[in-house]
PDB file of C-alpha atoms in Angstrom:
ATOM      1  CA  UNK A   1       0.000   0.000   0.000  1.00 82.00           C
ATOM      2  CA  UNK A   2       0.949   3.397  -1.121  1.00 88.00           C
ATOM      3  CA  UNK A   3       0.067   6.245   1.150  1.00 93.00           C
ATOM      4  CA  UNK A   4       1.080  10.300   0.903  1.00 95.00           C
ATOM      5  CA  UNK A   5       1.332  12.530   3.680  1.00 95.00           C
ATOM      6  CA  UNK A   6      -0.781  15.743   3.368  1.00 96.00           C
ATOM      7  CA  UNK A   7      -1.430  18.862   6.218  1.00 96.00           C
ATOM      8  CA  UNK A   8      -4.906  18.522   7.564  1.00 95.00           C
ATOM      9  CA  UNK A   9      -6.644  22.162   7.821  1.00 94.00           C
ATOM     10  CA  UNK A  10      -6.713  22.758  11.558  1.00 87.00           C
ATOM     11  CA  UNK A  11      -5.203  24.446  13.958  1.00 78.00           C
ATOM     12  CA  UNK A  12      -2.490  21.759  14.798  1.00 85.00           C
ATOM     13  CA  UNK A  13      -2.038  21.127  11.425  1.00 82.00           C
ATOM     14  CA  UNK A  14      -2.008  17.205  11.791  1.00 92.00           C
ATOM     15  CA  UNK A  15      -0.127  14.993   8.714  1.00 94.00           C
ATOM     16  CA  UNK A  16      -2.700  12.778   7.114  1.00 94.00           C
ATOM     17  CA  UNK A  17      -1.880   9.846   5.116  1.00 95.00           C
ATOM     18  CA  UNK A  18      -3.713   9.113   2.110  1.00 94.00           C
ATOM     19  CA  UNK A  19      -3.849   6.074   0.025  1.00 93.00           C
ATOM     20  CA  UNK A  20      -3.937   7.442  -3.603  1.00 94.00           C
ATOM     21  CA  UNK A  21      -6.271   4.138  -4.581  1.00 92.00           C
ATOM     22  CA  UNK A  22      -9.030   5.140  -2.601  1.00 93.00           C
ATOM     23  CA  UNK A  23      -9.127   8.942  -4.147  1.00 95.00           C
ATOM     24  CA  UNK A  24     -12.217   9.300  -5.883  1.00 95.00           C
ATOM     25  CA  UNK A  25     -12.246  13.165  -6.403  1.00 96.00           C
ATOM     26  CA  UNK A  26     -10.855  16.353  -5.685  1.00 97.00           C
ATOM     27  CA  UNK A  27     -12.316  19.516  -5.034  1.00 97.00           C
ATOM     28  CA  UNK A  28      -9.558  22.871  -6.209  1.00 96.00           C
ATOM     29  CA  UNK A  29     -10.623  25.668  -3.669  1.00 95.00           C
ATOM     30  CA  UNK A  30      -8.538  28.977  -4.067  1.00 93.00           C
ATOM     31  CA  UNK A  31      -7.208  28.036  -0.152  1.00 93.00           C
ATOM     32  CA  UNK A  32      -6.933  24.329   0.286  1.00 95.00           C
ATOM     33  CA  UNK A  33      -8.419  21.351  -1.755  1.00 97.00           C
ATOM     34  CA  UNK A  34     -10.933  18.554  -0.576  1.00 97.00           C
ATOM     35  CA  UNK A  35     -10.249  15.194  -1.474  1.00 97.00           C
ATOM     36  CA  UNK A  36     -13.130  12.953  -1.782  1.00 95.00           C
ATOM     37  CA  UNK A  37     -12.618   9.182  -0.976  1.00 93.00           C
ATOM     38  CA  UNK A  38     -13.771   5.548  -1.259  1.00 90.00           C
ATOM     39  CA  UNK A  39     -13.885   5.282   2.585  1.00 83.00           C
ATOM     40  CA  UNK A  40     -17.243   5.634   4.295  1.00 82.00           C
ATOM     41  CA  UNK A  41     -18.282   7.290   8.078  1.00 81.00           C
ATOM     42  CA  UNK A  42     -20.874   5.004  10.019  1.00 86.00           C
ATOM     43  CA  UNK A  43     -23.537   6.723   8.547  1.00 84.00           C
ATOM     44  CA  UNK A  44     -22.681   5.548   4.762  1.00 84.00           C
ATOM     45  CA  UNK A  45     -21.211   9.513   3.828  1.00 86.00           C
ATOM     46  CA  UNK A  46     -17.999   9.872   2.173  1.00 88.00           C
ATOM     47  CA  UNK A  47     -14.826  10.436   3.804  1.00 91.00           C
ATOM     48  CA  UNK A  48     -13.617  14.092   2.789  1.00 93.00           C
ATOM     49  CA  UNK A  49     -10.047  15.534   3.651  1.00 95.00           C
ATOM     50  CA  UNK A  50      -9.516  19.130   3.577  1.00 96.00           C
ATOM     51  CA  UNK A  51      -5.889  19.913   3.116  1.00 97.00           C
ATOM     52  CA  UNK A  52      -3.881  23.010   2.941  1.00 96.00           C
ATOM     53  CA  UNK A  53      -2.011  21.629  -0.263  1.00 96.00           C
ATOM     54  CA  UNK A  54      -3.275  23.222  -3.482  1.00 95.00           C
ATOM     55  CA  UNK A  55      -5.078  20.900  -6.295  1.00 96.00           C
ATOM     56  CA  UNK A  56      -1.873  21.076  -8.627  1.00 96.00           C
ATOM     57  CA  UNK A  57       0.368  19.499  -5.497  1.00 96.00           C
ATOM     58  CA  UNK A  58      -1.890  17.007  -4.521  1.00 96.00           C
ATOM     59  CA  UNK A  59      -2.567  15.897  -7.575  1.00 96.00           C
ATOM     60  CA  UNK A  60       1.463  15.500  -7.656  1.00 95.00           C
ATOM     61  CA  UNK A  61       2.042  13.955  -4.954  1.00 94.00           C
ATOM     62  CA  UNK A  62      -0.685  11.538  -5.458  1.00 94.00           C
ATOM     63  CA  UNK A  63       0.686  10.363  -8.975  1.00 91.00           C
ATOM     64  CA  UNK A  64       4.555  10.429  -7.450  1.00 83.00           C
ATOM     65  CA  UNK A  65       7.014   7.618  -7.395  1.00 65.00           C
ATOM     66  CA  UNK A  66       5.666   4.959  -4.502  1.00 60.00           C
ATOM     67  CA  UNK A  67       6.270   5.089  -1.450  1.00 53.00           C
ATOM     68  CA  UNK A  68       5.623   7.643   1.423  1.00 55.00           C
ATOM     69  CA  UNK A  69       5.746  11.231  -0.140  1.00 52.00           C
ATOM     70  CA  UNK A  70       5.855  14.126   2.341  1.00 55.00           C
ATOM     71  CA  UNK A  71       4.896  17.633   1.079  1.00 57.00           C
ATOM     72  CA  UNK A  72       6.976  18.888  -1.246  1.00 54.00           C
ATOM     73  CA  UNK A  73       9.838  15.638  -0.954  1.00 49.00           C
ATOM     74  CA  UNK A  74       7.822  13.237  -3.988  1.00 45.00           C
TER      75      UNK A  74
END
C-alpha cells in the first residue's frame, strides 16, 4: 500500500496519510483542496479531507514515485 502525507486544515495542522487508490475526487478551492474518498463514516457519507495543499500538489504527490511522499519531498 501506497500512502502520501498531506497537512490537515486545523489548527495543529495534523499529517494525514492518504492512500492514492481510494481517491475518488478532488475539489480545487482557491485556499486548500478537498479530497473525496472511497472510505465511508458510520452513517454511509464519504470520507472528505480538507488539506492546505493546493489541487496542482496534490494531484502530484498523489501520482509520485511509490512510497511515502511528504509535502513537497515526492
Amino acid at each position: 500500500m501506497r500512502l502520501v502525507q498531506l497537512t490537515l486544515i486545523g489548527q495543529a495542522a495534523v499529517p494525514v496519510f492518504i492512500n492514492p487508490d481510494q481517491v475518488v475526487s478532488l475539489v480545487a478551492l482557491p485556499d486548500r483542496t478537498s479530497i473525496v474518498t472511497t472510505a465511508t463514516s458510520n452513517h454511509g457519507a464519504a470520507i472528505v479531507y480538507d488539506v492546505t495543499e493546493l489541487a496542482a500538489e496534490v494531484v502530484r504527490l498523489l501520482t509520485a514515485n511509490p512510497g511515502v511522499a511528504a509535502p513537497g519531498r515526492a
